[in-house]
Amino acid sequence: MLRTEELSYRTAGRTLVDAVSLHAAPGETVGLVGPNGSGKTTLLRCVYGTLAPTGGRALLDGDDLHAIGAKRRARRLATVPQDTPAGFELTVREIAAMGRAPHKSFLAADTAQDDHIVDAALSRVGADTLEHRRFASLSGGERQRVLVARALVQQPTLLVLDEPTNHLDIRHQLEILGLVRTLGTTNLIALHDLNLAAYYCDRLYVLDHGRAVTSGQPAEVLTAELLADVYGVRAEVAEHPSTGAPTITYLPDRHRHLPHRTEVDNSLPVPTGEPKSSTM
């Protein structure tokens, strides 16, 4: 089980994460949602170790994640970051095999067991046919699959994902989140798209200005009142007839009038496509 206890992060006089307590049970998919700047990425970084909390702690199965050391932590926790440079000259298989590093001594050669684990991970995410391609040549959705495979190769019990659907088209967003749900790991995911969060997450924590303002099942959390308070938007929330998940329809500001085609300002000059002659 993952648990944070009053976890905080302060820097340069600013509090980016403020006493957040959350938990994720084994096999559960828990989402972090909130506006830009609400502290989602900072909280995840405190969990997976690139930032050290300035208050509180993060526990995995009772062990303080910042006290057990980076290598031991990487055997139990894997991350899929928000942005990964595409300039790797490594192949897909080489990228995936990097996940074995926490389980091996420095410069140790790959074993038959390592090869089997990499094969299984690539197959699990549907990237086995890509193994000899350069990572830089892949599409966004293909890269995300490879990064999930690398995380699986670490054989973690906890998977932390920061905006895994960032820059992906709708099909690949659905594929990646659907894949994550089948892995059997405990998953902590930061998401911007509330409709995706409502469908794919078992529970949600809503962050605002670094604090967890509410948590619970998506239908309990995602209300019109919360969206107005936290996001500052008008919305209608209804149960989707096919999925049963809450579905959000955003409404424009009632005081803002959007012009119809017939209301376009015709006083502006319309280019004819013929350049004006110029004199020197």
Coordinates of C-alpha atoms in Angstrom, one line a residue, residues 71 75 100-110:
K71 CA 18.2 1.4 -5.9
R75 CA 12.9 -2.2 -7.4
R100 CA 16.6 -4.0 -15.2
A101 CA 19.3 -1.7 -13.8
P102 CA 18.0 -1.6 -10.2
H103 CA 18.2 -5.4 -10.1
K104 CA 21.8 -5.7 -11.3
S105 CA 25.3 -4.7 -10.3
F106 CA 27.0 -1.9 -12.3
L107 CA 28.1 -3.1 -15.8
A108 CA 26.7 -6.6 -15.3
A109 CA 25.8 -8.3 -18.5
D110 CA 22.2 -9.2 -19.3

